[in-house]
Short mmCIF file of C-alpha atoms in Angstrom, two decimals:
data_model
loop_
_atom_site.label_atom_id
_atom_site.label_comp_id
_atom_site.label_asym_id
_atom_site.label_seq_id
_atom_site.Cartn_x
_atom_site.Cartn_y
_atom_site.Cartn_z
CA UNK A 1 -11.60 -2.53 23.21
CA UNK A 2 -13.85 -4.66 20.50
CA UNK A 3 -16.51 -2.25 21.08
CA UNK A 4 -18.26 0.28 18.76
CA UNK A 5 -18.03 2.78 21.36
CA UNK A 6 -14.45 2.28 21.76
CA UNK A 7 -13.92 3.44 17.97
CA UNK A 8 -16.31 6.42 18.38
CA UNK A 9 -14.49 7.63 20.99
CA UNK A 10 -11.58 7.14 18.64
CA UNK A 11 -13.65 9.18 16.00
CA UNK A 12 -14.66 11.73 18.30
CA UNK A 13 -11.60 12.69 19.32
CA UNK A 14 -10.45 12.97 15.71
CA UNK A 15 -13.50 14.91 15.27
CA UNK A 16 -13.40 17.41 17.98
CA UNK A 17 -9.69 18.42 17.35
CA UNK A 18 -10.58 19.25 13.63
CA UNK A 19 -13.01 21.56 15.00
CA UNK A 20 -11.18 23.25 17.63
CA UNK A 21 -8.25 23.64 14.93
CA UNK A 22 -11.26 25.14 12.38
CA UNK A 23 -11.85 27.28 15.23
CA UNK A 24 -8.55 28.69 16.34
CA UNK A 25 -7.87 29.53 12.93
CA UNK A 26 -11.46 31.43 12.05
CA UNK A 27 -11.07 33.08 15.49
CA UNK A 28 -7.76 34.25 15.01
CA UNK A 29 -8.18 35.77 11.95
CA UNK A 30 -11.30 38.12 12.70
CA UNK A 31 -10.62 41.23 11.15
CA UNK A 32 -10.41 42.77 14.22
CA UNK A 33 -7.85 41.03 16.05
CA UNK A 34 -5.06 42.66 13.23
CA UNK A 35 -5.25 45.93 14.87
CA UNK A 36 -3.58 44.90 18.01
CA UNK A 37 0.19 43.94 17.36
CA UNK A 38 0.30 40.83 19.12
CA UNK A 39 2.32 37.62 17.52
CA UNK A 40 -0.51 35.47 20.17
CA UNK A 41 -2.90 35.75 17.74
CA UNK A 42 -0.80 34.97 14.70
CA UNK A 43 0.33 31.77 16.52
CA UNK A 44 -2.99 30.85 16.94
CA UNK A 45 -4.18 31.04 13.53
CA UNK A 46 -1.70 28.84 12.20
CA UNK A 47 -1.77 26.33 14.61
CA UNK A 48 -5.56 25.80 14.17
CA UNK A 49 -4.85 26.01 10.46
CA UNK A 50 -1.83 23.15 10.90
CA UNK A 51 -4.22 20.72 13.07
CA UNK A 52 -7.97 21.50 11.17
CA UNK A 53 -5.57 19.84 7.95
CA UNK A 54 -4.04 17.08 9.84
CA UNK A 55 -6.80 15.94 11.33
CA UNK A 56 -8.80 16.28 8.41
CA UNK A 57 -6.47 13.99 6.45
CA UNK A 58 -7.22 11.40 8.55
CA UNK A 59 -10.43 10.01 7.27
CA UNK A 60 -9.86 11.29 3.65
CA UNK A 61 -8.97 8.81 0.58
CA UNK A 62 -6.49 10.15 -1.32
CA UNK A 63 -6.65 11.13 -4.60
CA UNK A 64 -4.12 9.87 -7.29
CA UNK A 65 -3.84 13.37 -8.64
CA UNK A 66 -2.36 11.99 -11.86
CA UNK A 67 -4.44 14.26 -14.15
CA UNK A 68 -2.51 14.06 -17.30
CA UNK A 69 1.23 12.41 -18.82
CA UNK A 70 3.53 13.74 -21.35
CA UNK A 71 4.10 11.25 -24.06
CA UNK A 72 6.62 10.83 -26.57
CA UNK A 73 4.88 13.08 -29.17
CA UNK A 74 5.18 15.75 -27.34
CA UNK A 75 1.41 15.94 -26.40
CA UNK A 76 -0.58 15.69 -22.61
CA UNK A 77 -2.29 12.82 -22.81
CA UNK A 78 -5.21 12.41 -20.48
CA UNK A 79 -4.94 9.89 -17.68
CA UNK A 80 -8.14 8.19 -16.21
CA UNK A 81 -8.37 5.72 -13.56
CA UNK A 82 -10.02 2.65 -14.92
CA UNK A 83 -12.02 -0.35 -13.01
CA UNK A 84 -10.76 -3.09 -14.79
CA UNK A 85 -12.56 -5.68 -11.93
CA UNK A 86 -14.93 -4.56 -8.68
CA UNK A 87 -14.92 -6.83 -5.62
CA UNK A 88 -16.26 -5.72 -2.08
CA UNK A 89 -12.76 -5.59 -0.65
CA UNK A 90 -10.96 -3.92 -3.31
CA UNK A 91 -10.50 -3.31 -6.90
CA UNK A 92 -8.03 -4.03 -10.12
CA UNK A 93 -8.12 -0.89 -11.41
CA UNK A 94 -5.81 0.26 -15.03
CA UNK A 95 -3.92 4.16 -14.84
CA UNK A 96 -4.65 4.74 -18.27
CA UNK A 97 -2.84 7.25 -20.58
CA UNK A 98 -5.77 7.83 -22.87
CA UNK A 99 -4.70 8.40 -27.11
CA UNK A 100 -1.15 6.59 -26.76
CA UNK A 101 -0.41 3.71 -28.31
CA UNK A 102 -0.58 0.58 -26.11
CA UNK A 103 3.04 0.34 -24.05
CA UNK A 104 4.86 -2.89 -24.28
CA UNK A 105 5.33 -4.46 -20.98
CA UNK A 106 2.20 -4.52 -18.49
CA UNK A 107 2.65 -4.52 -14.95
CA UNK A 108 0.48 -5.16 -11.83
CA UNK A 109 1.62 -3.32 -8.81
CA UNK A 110 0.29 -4.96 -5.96
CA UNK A 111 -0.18 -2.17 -3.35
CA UNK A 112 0.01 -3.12 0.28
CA UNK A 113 -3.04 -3.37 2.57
CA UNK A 114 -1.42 -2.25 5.44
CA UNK A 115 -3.19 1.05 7.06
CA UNK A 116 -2.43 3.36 4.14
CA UNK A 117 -4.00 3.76 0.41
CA UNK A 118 -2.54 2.61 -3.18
CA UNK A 119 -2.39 6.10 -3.50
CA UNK A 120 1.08 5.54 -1.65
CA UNK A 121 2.17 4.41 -4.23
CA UNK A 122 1.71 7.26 -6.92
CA UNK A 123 5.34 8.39 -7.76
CA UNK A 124 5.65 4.46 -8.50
CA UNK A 125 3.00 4.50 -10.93
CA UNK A 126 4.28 7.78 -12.30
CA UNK A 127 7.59 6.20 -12.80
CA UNK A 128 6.11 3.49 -14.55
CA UNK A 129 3.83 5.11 -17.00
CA UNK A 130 6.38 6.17 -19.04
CA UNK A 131 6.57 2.86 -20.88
CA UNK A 132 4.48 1.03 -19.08
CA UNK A 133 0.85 0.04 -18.70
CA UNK A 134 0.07 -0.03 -15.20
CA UNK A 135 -2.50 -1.94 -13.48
CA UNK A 136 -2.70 -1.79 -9.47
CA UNK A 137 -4.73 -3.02 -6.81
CA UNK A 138 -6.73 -0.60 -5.31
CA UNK A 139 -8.09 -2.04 -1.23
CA UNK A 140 -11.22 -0.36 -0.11
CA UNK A 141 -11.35 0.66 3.70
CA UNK A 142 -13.02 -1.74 5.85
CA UNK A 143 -15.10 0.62 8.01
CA UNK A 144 -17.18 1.58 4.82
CA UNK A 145 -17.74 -2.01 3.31
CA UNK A 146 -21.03 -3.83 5.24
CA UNK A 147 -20.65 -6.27 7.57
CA UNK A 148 -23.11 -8.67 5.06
CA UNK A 149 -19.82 -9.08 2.52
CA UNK A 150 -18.27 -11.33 5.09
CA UNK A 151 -14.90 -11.78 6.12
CA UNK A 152 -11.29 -11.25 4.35
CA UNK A 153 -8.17 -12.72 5.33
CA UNK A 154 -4.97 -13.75 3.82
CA UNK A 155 -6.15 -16.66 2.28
CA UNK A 156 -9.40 -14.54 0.44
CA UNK A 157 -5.98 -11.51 -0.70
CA UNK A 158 -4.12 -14.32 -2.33
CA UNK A 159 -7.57 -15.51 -4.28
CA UNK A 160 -7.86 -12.19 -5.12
CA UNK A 161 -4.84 -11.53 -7.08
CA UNK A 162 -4.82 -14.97 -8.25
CA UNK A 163 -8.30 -13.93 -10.43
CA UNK A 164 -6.14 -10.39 -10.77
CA UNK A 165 -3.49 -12.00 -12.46
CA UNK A 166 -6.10 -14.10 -14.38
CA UNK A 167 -7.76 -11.31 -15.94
CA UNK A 168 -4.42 -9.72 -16.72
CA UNK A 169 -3.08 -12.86 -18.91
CA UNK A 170 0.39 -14.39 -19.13
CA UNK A 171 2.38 -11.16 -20.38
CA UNK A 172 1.59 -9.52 -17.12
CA UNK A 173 4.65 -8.57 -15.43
CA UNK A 174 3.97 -8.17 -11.33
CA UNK A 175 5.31 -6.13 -8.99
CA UNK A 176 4.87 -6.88 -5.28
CA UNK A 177 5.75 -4.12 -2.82
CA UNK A 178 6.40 -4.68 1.14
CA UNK A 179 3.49 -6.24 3.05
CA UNK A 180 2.03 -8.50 -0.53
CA UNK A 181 5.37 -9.85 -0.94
CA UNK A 182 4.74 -13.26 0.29
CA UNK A 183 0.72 -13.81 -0.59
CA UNK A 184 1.68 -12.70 -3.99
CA UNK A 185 4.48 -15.27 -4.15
CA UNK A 186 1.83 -17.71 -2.61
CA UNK A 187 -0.52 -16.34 -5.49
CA UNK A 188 1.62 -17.62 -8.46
CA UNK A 189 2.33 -20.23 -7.03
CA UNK A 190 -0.95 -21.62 -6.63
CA UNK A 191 -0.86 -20.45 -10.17
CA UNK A 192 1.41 -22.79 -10.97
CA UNK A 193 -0.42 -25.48 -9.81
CA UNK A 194 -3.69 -24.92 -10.98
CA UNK A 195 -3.92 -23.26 -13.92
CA UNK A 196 -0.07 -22.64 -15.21
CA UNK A 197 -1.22 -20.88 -18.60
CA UNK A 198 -2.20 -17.62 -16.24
CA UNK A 199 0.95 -17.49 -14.62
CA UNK A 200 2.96 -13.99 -14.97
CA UNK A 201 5.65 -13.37 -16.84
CA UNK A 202 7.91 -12.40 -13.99
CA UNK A 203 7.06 -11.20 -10.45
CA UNK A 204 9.21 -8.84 -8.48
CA UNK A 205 9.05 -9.00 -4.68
CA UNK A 206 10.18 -5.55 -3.34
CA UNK A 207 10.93 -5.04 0.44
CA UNK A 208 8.66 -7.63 1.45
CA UNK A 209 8.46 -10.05 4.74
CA UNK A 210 8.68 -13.66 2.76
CA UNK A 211 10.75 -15.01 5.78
CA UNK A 212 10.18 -12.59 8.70
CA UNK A 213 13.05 -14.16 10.95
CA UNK A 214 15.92 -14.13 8.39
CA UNK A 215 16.93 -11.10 9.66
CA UNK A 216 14.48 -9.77 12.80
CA UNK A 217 13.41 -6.03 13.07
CA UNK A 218 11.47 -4.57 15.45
CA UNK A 219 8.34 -4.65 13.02
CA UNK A 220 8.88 -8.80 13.33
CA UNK A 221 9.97 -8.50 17.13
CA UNK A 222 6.55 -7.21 18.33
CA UNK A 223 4.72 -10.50 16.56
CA UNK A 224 6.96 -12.33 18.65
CA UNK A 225 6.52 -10.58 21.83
CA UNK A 226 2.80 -10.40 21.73
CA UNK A 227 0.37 -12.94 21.92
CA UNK A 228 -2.84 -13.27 19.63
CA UNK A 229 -4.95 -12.90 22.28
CA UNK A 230 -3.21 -10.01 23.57
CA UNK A 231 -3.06 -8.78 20.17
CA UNK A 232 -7.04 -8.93 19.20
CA UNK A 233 -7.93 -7.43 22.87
CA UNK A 234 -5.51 -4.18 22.55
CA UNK A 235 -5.88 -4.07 18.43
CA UNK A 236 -9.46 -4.34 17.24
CA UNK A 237 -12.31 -3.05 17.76
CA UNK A 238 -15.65 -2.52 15.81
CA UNK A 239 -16.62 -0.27 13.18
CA UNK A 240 -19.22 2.81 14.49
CA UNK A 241 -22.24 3.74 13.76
CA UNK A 242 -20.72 6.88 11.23
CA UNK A 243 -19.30 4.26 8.30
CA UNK A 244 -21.49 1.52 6.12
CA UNK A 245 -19.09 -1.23 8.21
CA UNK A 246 -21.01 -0.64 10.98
CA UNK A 247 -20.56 -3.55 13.22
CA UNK A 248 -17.80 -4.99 10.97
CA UNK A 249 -14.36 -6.19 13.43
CA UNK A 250 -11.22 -3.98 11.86
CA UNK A 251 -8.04 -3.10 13.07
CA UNK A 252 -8.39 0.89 12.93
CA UNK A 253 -6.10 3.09 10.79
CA UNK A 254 -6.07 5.63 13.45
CA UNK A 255 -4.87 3.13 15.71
CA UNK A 256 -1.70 2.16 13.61
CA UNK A 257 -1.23 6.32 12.94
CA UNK A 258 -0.97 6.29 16.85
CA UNK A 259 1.81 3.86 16.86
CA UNK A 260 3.29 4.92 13.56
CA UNK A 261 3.53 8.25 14.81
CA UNK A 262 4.76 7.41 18.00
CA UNK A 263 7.79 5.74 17.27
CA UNK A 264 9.30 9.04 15.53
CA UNK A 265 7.52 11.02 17.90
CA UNK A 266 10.35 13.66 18.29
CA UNK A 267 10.90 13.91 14.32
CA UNK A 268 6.91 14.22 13.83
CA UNK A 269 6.65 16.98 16.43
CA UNK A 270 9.15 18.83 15.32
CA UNK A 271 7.85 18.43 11.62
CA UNK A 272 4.87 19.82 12.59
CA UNK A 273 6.11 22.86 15.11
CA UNK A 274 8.50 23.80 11.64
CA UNK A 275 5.11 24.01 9.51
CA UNK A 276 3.36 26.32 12.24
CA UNK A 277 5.96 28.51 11.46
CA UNK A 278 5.69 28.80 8.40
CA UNK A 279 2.31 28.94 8.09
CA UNK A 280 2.59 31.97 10.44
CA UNK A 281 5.63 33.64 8.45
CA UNK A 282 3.24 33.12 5.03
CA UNK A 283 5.79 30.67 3.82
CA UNK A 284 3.44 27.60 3.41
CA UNK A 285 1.54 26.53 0.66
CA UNK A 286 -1.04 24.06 -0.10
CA UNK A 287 1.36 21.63 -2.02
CA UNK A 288 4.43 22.40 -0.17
CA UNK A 289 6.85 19.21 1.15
CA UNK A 290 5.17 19.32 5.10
CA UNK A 291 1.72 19.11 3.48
CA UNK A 292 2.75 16.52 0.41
CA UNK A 293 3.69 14.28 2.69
CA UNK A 294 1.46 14.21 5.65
CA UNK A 295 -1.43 14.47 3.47
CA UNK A 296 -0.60 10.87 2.44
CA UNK A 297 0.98 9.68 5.36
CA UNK A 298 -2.04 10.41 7.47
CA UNK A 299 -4.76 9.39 4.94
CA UNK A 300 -5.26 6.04 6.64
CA UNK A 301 -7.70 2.89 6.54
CA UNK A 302 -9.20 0.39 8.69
CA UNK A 303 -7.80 -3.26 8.24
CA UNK A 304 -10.41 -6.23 8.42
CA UNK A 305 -9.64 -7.75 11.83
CA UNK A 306 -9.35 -11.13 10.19
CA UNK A 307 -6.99 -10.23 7.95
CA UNK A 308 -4.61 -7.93 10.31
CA UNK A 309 -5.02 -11.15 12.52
CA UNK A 310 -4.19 -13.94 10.24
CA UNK A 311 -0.87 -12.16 8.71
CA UNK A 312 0.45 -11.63 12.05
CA UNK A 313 -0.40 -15.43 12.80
CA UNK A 314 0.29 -17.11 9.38
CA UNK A 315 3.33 -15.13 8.11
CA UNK A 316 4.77 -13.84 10.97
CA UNK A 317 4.29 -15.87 13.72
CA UNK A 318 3.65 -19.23 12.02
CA UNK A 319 5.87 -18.63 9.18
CA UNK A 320 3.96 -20.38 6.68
CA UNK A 321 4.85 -19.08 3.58
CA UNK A 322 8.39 -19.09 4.77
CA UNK A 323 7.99 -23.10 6.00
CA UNK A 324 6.33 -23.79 2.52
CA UNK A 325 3.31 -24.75 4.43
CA UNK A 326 0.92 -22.43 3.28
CA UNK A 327 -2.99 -22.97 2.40
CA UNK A 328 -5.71 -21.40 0.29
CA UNK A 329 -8.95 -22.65 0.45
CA UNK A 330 -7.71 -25.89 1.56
CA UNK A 331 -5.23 -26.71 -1.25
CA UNK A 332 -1.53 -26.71 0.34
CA UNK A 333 0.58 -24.47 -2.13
CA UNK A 334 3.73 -25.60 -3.21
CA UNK A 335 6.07 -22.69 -4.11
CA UNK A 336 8.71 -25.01 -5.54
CA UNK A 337 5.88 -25.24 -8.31
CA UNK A 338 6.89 -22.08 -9.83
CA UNK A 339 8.85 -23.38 -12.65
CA UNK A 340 8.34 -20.83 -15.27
CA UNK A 341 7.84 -17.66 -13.75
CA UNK A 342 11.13 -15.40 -13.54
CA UNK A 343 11.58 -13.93 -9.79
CA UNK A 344 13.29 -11.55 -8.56
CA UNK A 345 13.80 -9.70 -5.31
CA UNK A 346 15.05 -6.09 -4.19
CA UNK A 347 16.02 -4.72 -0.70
CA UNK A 348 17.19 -1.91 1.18
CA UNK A 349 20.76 -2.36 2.36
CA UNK A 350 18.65 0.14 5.61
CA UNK A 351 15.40 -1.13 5.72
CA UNK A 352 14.56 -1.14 9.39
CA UNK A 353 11.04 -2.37 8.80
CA UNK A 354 11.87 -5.46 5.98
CA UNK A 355 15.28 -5.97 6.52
CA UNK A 356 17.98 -7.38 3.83
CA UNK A 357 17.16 -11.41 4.08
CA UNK A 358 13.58 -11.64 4.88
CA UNK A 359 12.67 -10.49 1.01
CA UNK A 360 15.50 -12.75 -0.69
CA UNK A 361 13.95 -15.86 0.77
CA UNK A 362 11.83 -16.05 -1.67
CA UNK A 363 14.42 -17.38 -4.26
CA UNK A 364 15.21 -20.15 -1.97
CA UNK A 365 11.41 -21.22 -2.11
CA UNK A 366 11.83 -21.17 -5.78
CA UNK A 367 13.37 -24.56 -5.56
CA UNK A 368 11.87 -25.70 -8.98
CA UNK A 369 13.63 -22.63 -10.96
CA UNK A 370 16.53 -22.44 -12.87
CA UNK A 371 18.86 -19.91 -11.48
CA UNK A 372 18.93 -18.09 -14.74
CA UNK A 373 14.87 -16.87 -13.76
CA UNK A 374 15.76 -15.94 -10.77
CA UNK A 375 17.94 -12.12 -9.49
CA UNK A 376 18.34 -10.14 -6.31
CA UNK A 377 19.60 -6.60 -5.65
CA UNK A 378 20.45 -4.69 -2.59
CA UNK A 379 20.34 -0.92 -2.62
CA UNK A 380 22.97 0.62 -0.48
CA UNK A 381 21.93 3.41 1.28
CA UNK A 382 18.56 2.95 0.52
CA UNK A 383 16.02 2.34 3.17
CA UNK A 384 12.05 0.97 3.25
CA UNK A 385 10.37 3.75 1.13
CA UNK A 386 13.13 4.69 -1.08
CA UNK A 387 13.30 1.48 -3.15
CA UNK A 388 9.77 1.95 -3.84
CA UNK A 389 9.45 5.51 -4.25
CA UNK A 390 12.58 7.73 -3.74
CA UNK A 391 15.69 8.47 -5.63
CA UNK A 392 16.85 4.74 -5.22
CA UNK A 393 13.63 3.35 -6.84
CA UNK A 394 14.52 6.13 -9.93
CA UNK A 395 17.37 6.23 -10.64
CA UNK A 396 18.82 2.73 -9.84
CA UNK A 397 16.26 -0.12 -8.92
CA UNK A 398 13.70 0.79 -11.48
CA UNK A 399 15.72 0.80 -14.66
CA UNK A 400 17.27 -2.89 -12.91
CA UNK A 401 13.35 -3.98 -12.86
CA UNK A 402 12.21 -2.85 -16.08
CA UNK A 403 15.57 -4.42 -18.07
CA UNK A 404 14.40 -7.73 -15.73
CA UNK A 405 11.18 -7.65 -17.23
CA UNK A 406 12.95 -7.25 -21.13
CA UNK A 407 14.83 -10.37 -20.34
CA UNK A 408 11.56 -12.65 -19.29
CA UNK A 409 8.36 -11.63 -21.41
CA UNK A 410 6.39 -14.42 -21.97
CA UNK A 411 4.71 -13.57 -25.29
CA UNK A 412 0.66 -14.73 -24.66
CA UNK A 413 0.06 -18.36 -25.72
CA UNK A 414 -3.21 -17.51 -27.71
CA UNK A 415 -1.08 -15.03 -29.74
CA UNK A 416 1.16 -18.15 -30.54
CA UNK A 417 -1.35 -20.83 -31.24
CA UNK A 418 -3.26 -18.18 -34.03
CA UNK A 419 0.02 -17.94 -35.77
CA UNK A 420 0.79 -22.10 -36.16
CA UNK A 421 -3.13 -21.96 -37.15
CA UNK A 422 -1.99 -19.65 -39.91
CA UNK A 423 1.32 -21.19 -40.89
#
């Protein structure tokens, strides 16, 4: 399958079901058709509407669609999505609310980079804003960055948001959500070790694999079952001759939709038969739940093959982070060198993907912190996206995070050292 006409063929199916959706629903809808009484035609129109928008959605990046906030003086502030740092595989980038004063606590969110956008993330970032300033890392999709930027796997993400969390400074308070869970841990703590004034002030792991076989899902089964060989043969391919990647080895987004998808076949079927009728009873809308969702669920991205390859390997299959016997750029990282960095982790008592031990691990690592900087919490009830983004994250994890936060700000050393030079 590590062919570019493999992912073509990928493309052009994509393509050519867009278009025959486009068409069902501009055929349909001639004029003429609605003087003959027959639902057929009806039927057709909104079914080539329904698939001309999912299959659009597939190669289209998200927007964050967070035009303006509502401060405390009453006032909509304008919001503007800042670059705070550009590198070829993704960017830092600062949601700012634009004529507020600066908030008090600042927090990276470190989106995952695993098929889907940061954009996933939005009614995080919403949440957040409201006394927050929110920094988050924005990937790029592999098909569209050239082959001539070279390669990026685990160990290039965790130098990544190590100079992320440099730039940031010692007040920064991150926030690590499902698949950066463990590299982010691995992050600070090579932190720790090598420059300890740029550490955070506290890092939240949320729903994350730290120690994949604590508790085993089927997410964690399949890395088991599969070999690596097996698993670059079926998994990757190369980048077409549509995208600037052209040429460039990536585990394709539409690939992971595929299996995504076809593990809740029945549920996504039915999701999607519901919206055709509605779109043919005029009870659909542009923004209404069925498109909300799907339009970010199947806005997906291309993985770089080497870093798709090396998680499965490293953190999965190896367990190195887990074992403690993980290394970037040929330094072993020692995560009992976090000494000053309050952790804490959060789960979903239902998480079928990270399940409740694999995320909590972490603290264990932490075997050079004082139990007073470190806290866990479970969410009953609550599974993989809701203690992210749903009514869990809202009304019961988030306040938890941000009073976490309160408790551990580590006021910025220069700050200090200007007011001993005045004393």
């Amino acid at each position: 399958m590590r062919y570019m006409m493999t992912y073509d063929l990928m493309e052009t199916m994509r393509n050519t079901n867009q278009w025959m959706g486009a068409t069902a629903s501009a055929m349909a809808s001639y004029p003429l058709f609605s003087m003959i009484p027959n639902p057929a035609f009806s039927m057709m129109a909104a079914w080539g509407e329904v698939t001309e928008r999912t299959f659009q959605r597939m190669i289209a990046k998200p927007d964050w669609g967070i035009r303006t906030f509502t401060c405390e003086d009453g006032k909509d502030h304008l919001v503007d999505i800042v670059p705070v740092m550009e590198r070829p595989f993704g960017d830092l980038i600062h949601i700012r609310v634009n004529g507020r004063e600066e908030q008090p606590r600042k927090v990276l969110l470190v989106a995952p980079m695993s098929g889907h956008y940061a954009t996933l993330l939005r009614s995080t970032v919403k949440s957040l804003l409201v006394n927050c300033e929110v920094y988050v890392t924005d990937w790029h999709n592999a098909r569209d960055i050239p082959v001539s930027e070279g390669k990026f796997d685990v160990e290039d993400y965790t130098l990544y948001l190590v100079d992320f969390m440099k730039e940031l400074g010692p007040d920064t308070h991150v926030v690590a959500v499902c698949q950066p869970a463990p590299l982010t841990l691995a992050a600070t703590a090579y932190l720790a070790e090598v420059d300890p004034k740029a550490q955070p002030s506290t890092l939240t792991l949320i729903g994350g694999p730290v120690d994949p076989d604590a508790t085993p899902t089927d997410v964690t089964d399949f890395g088991r079952r599969v070999t690596m060989g097996q698993l670059e043969e079926t998994m990757i391919q190369r980048v077409g001759f549509k995208y600037k990647g052209v040429g460039r080895m990536v585990y394709p987004g539409l690939l992971q939709l595929t299996s995504f998808m076809s593990m809740n076949a029945d549920r996504h079927s039915k999701a999607f038969s519901d919206q055709i009728q509605r779109v043919m009873r005029g009870e659909a809308s542009d923004h209404d739940a069925h498109n909300r969702f799907y339009d970010e669920y199947l806005a997906v991205m291309d993985m770089p093959a080497e870093f798709y390859l090396s998680t499965v390997e490293r953190v999965f299959k190896n367990r190195e982070i887990a074992r403690n016997e993980f290394v970037v750029a040929g330094h072993k990282v020692d995560i009992g060198k976090i000494t000053d960095v309050a952790v804490k982790s959060v789960e979903g008592a239902n998480d079928d993907i990270s399940a409740p031990g694999q995320c909590i691990a972490a603290l264990d690592l932490c075997t050079g912190l004082p139990d007073t900087k470190k806290a866990s919490h479970v969410e009953p009830g609550a599974g993989h996206y809701g203690i992210f983004a749903g009514r869990s994250w809202r009304d019961n994890i988030r306040p938890l995070v941000i009073d976490f936060m309160n408790a551990n700000t580590r006021k910025p050393q220069r700050r200090a050292a200007n007011k001993n030079k005045v004393a």
